Amino acid sequence: MTTSTNSSSLLILRITACLLAALSIVQAVLGFVLLGGGAPQLHKIIGMASFAISVIASIAAVLWARPSGNKGLMFHAIGVMILAVAQVGIGEAGLAAGGLQTVHASLGVLYLVAAVALATLSIRKPLGSNPAS
């Protein structure tokens, strides 16, 4: 893998991580709006977009981890994706409106913290990265 590919995967990781952080903040606001009967369709669309972006972030993190040796960032990105899968699963099953609303909201807060942490960790110089990249 070349240096430009390495820096490209890091750039993609940074962009997708920042998008995830922004979308998770929007999701949190929409979640509170939903408690008052707000916009469930918008919450669903942004949730699906967040899941898709988390997959891209995870792939970029795996590609970045190989040359950089930074496995922690890779596992963090994969963890965020797993949280997104759980959130979408609960939401799509209709369980968020039923008995698992507390679980969905709690995982949502965890997802928010994890997504913001992924963005901040990806922006600062990742450990093991080549100074030339």
PDB file of C-alpha atoms in Angstrom:
ATOM      1  CA  MET A   1       0.000   0.000   0.000  1.00  0.00           C
ATOM      2  CA  THR A   2       1.371   3.400  -0.892  1.00  0.00           C
ATOM      3  CA  THR A   3       1.604   6.459   1.307  1.00  0.00           C
ATOM      4  CA  SER A   4      -1.134   8.208  -0.679  1.00  0.00           C
ATOM      5  CA  THR A   5      -3.470   5.245  -0.105  1.00  0.00           C
ATOM      6  CA  ASN A   6      -2.600   5.319   3.592  1.00  0.00           C
ATOM      7  CA  SER A   7      -3.354   9.021   3.872  1.00  0.00           C
ATOM      8  CA  SER A   8      -6.513   8.568   1.775  1.00  0.00           C
ATOM      9  CA  SER A   9      -7.883   5.970   4.174  1.00  0.00           C
ATOM     10  CA  LEU A  10      -7.097   8.256   7.121  1.00  0.00           C
ATOM     11  CA  LEU A  11      -8.806  11.183   5.385  1.00  0.00           C
ATOM     12  CA  ILE A  12     -11.886   9.057   4.673  1.00  0.00           C
ATOM     13  CA  LEU A  13     -11.891   7.867   8.284  1.00  0.00           C
ATOM     14  CA  ARG A  14     -11.702  11.444   9.561  1.00  0.00           C
ATOM     15  CA  ILE A  15     -14.501  12.669   7.274  1.00  0.00           C
ATOM     16  CA  THR A  16     -16.826   9.771   8.048  1.00  0.00           C
ATOM     17  CA  ALA A  17     -16.086   9.973  11.780  1.00  0.00           C
ATOM     18  CA  CYS A  18     -16.959  13.682  11.818  1.00  0.00           C
ATOM     19  CA  LEU A  19     -20.153  12.965   9.862  1.00  0.00           C
ATOM     20  CA  LEU A  20     -21.052  10.267  12.366  1.00  0.00           C
ATOM     21  CA  ALA A  21     -20.491  12.637  15.266  1.00  0.00           C
ATOM     22  CA  ALA A  22     -22.690  15.296  13.657  1.00  0.00           C
ATOM     23  CA  LEU A  23     -25.428  12.808  12.776  1.00  0.00           C
ATOM     24  CA  SER A  24     -25.371  11.317  16.268  1.00  0.00           C
ATOM     25  CA  ILE A  25     -25.952  14.778  17.746  1.00  0.00           C
ATOM     26  CA  VAL A  26     -28.866  15.312  15.347  1.00  0.00           C
ATOM     27  CA  GLN A  27     -30.213  11.871  16.297  1.00  0.00           C
ATOM     28  CA  ALA A  28     -30.076  12.759  19.986  1.00  0.00           C
ATOM     29  CA  VAL A  29     -32.061  15.945  19.365  1.00  0.00           C
ATOM     30  CA  LEU A  30     -34.568  14.059  17.228  1.00  0.00           C
ATOM     31  CA  GLY A  31     -34.843  11.414  19.932  1.00  0.00           C
ATOM     32  CA  PHE A  32     -35.971  14.038  22.403  1.00  0.00           C
ATOM     33  CA  VAL A  33     -38.373  15.451  19.813  1.00  0.00           C
ATOM     34  CA  LEU A  34     -39.773  11.946  19.297  1.00  0.00           C
ATOM     35  CA  LEU A  35     -40.684  11.754  22.970  1.00  0.00           C
ATOM     36  CA  GLY A  36     -43.172  14.492  22.169  1.00  0.00           C
ATOM     37  CA  GLY A  37     -44.429  12.657  19.064  1.00  0.00           C
ATOM     38  CA  GLY A  38     -42.015  14.363  16.625  1.00  0.00           C
ATOM     39  CA  ALA A  39     -40.490  13.184  13.343  1.00  0.00           C
ATOM     40  CA  PRO A  40     -40.006   9.398  13.444  1.00  0.00           C
ATOM     41  CA  GLN A  41     -39.361   9.078   9.695  1.00  0.00           C
ATOM     42  CA  LEU A  42     -36.495  11.596   9.804  1.00  0.00           C
ATOM     43  CA  HIS A  43     -35.050   9.807  12.841  1.00  0.00           C
ATOM     44  CA  LYS A  44     -35.179   6.543  10.864  1.00  0.00           C
ATOM     45  CA  ILE A  45     -33.544   7.996   7.736  1.00  0.00           C
ATOM     46  CA  ILE A  46     -30.697   9.578   9.690  1.00  0.00           C
ATOM     47  CA  GLY A  47     -30.253   6.332  11.635  1.00  0.00           C
ATOM     48  CA  MET A  48     -29.890   4.369   8.389  1.00  0.00           C
ATOM     49  CA  ALA A  49     -27.457   6.949   7.003  1.00  0.00           C
ATOM     50  CA  SER A  50     -25.428   6.768  10.216  1.00  0.00           C
ATOM     51  CA  PHE A  51     -25.230   2.995   9.906  1.00  0.00           C
ATOM     52  CA  ALA A  52     -24.025   3.211   6.286  1.00  0.00           C
ATOM     53  CA  ILE A  53     -21.413   5.826   7.177  1.00  0.00           C
ATOM     54  CA  SER A  54     -20.250   3.741  10.141  1.00  0.00           C
ATOM     55  CA  VAL A  55     -19.574   0.837   7.761  1.00  0.00           C
ATOM     56  CA  ILE A  56     -17.443   3.116   5.566  1.00  0.00           C
ATOM     57  CA  ALA A  57     -15.621   4.454   8.641  1.00  0.00           C
ATOM     58  CA  SER A  58     -14.900   0.913   9.811  1.00  0.00           C
ATOM     59  CA  ILE A  59     -13.482  -0.095   6.425  1.00  0.00           C
ATOM     60  CA  ALA A  60     -11.310   3.028   6.341  1.00  0.00           C
ATOM     61  CA  ALA A  61     -10.121   2.304   9.895  1.00  0.00           C
ATOM     62  CA  VAL A  62      -9.148  -1.251   8.930  1.00  0.00           C
ATOM     63  CA  LEU A  63      -7.248   0.064   5.904  1.00  0.00           C
ATOM     64  CA  TRP A  64      -5.519   2.654   8.108  1.00  0.00           C
ATOM     65  CA  ALA A  65      -4.692   0.138  10.865  1.00  0.00           C
ATOM     66  CA  ARG A  66      -2.618  -2.100   8.638  1.00  0.00           C
ATOM     67  CA  PRO A  67       0.170   0.348   7.760  1.00  0.00           C
ATOM     68  CA  SER A  68      -0.100   2.517  10.884  1.00  0.00           C
ATOM     69  CA  GLY A  69      -0.299  -0.243  13.459  1.00  0.00           C
ATOM     70  CA  ASN A  70      -3.102   1.693  15.213  1.00  0.00           C
ATOM     71  CA  LYS A  71      -5.449  -1.157  16.117  1.00  0.00           C
ATOM     72  CA  GLY A  72      -7.269   0.796  18.841  1.00  0.00           C
ATOM     73  CA  LEU A  73      -8.799   3.242  16.391  1.00  0.00           C
ATOM     74  CA  MET A  74      -9.860   0.353  14.180  1.00  0.00           C
ATOM     75  CA  PHE A  75     -11.597  -1.474  17.035  1.00  0.00           C
ATOM     76  CA  HIS A  76     -13.254   1.756  18.165  1.00  0.00           C
ATOM     77  CA  ALA A  77     -14.674   2.305  14.666  1.00  0.00           C
ATOM     78  CA  ILE A  78     -15.908  -1.282  14.538  1.00  0.00           C
ATOM     79  CA  GLY A  79     -17.505  -0.831  17.970  1.00  0.00           C
ATOM     80  CA  VAL A  80     -19.357   2.258  16.753  1.00  0.00           C
ATOM     81  CA  MET A  81     -20.613   0.246  13.784  1.00  0.00           C
ATOM     82  CA  ILE A  82     -21.834  -2.546  16.094  1.00  0.00           C
ATOM     83  CA  LEU A  83     -23.713   0.024  18.185  1.00  0.00           C
ATOM     84  CA  ALA A  84     -25.268   1.377  14.981  1.00  0.00           C
ATOM     85  CA  VAL A  85     -26.367  -2.149  14.012  1.00  0.00           C
ATOM     86  CA  ALA A  86     -27.981  -2.625  17.426  1.00  0.00           C
ATOM     87  CA  GLN A  87     -29.751   0.730  17.215  1.00  0.00           C
ATOM     88  CA  VAL A  88     -31.080   0.107  13.725  1.00  0.00           C
ATOM     89  CA  GLY A  89     -32.131  -3.415  14.706  1.00  0.00           C
ATOM     90  CA  ILE A  90     -34.116  -2.227  17.701  1.00  0.00           C
ATOM     91  CA  GLY A  91     -35.638   0.622  15.706  1.00  0.00           C
ATOM     92  CA  GLU A  92     -36.569  -1.500  12.685  1.00  0.00           C
ATOM     93  CA  ALA A  93     -38.076  -4.231  14.812  1.00  0.00           C
ATOM     94  CA  GLY A  94     -40.391  -1.598  16.252  1.00  0.00           C
ATOM     95  CA  LEU A  95     -39.122  -2.388  19.704  1.00  0.00           C
ATOM     96  CA  ALA A  96     -38.090   1.216  20.371  1.00  0.00           C
ATOM     97  CA  ALA A  97     -41.750   2.176  20.384  1.00  0.00           C
ATOM     98  CA  GLY A  98     -42.540  -0.776  22.632  1.00  0.00           C
ATOM     99  CA  GLY A  99     -40.793  -2.196  25.655  1.00  0.00           C
ATOM    100  CA  LEU A 100     -37.215  -1.473  24.623  1.00  0.00           C
ATOM    101  CA  GLN A 101     -37.452   2.308  24.367  1.00  0.00           C
ATOM    102  CA  THR A 102     -35.181   2.718  27.395  1.00  0.00           C
ATOM    103  CA  VAL A 103     -32.611   0.344  25.894  1.00  0.00           C
ATOM    104  CA  HIS A 104     -32.766   2.175  22.548  1.00  0.00           C
ATOM    105  CA  ALA A 105     -32.290   5.543  24.264  1.00  0.00           C
ATOM    106  CA  SER A 106     -29.451   4.257  26.453  1.00  0.00           C
ATOM    107  CA  LEU A 107     -27.638   2.763  23.464  1.00  0.00           C
ATOM    108  CA  GLY A 108     -28.249   6.048  21.673  1.00  0.00           C
ATOM    109  CA  VAL A 109     -26.393   7.964  24.381  1.00  0.00           C
ATOM    110  CA  LEU A 110     -23.556   5.427  24.236  1.00  0.00           C
ATOM    111  CA  TYR A 111     -23.499   5.753  20.442  1.00  0.00           C
ATOM    112  CA  LEU A 112     -23.343   9.551  20.719  1.00  0.00           C
ATOM    113  CA  VAL A 113     -20.353   9.415  23.071  1.00  0.00           C
ATOM    114  CA  ALA A 114     -18.591   6.760  20.975  1.00  0.00           C
ATOM    115  CA  ALA A 115     -19.132   8.609  17.684  1.00  0.00           C
ATOM    116  CA  VAL A 116     -17.835  11.914  19.075  1.00  0.00           C
ATOM    117  CA  ALA A 117     -14.847  10.082  20.579  1.00  0.00           C
ATOM    118  CA  LEU A 118     -14.124   8.413  17.222  1.00  0.00           C
ATOM    119  CA  ALA A 119     -14.110  11.802  15.523  1.00  0.00           C
ATOM    120  CA  THR A 120     -11.736  13.342  18.051  1.00  0.00           C
ATOM    121  CA  LEU A 121      -9.438  10.314  18.044  1.00  0.00           C
ATOM    122  CA  SER A 122      -9.259  10.227  14.255  1.00  0.00           C
ATOM    123  CA  ILE A 123      -8.543  13.948  13.934  1.00  0.00           C
ATOM    124  CA  ARG A 124      -5.600  14.043  16.269  1.00  0.00           C
ATOM    125  CA  LYS A 125      -2.435  12.403  14.975  1.00  0.00           C
ATOM    126  CA  PRO A 126      -3.142   8.652  15.322  1.00  0.00           C
ATOM    127  CA  LEU A 127      -0.508   6.645  17.165  1.00  0.00           C
ATOM    128  CA  GLY A 128       1.782   4.674  14.932  1.00  0.00           C
ATOM    129  CA  SER A 129       1.224   6.963  11.973  1.00  0.00           C
ATOM    130  CA  ASN A 130       4.069   7.834   9.714  1.00  0.00           C
ATOM    131  CA  PRO A 131       5.144  11.498  10.133  1.00  0.00           C
ATOM    132  CA  ALA A 132       5.561  11.735   6.352  1.00  0.00           C
ATOM    133  CA  SER A 133       1.882  10.917   5.733  1.00  0.00           C
TER     134      SER A 133
END
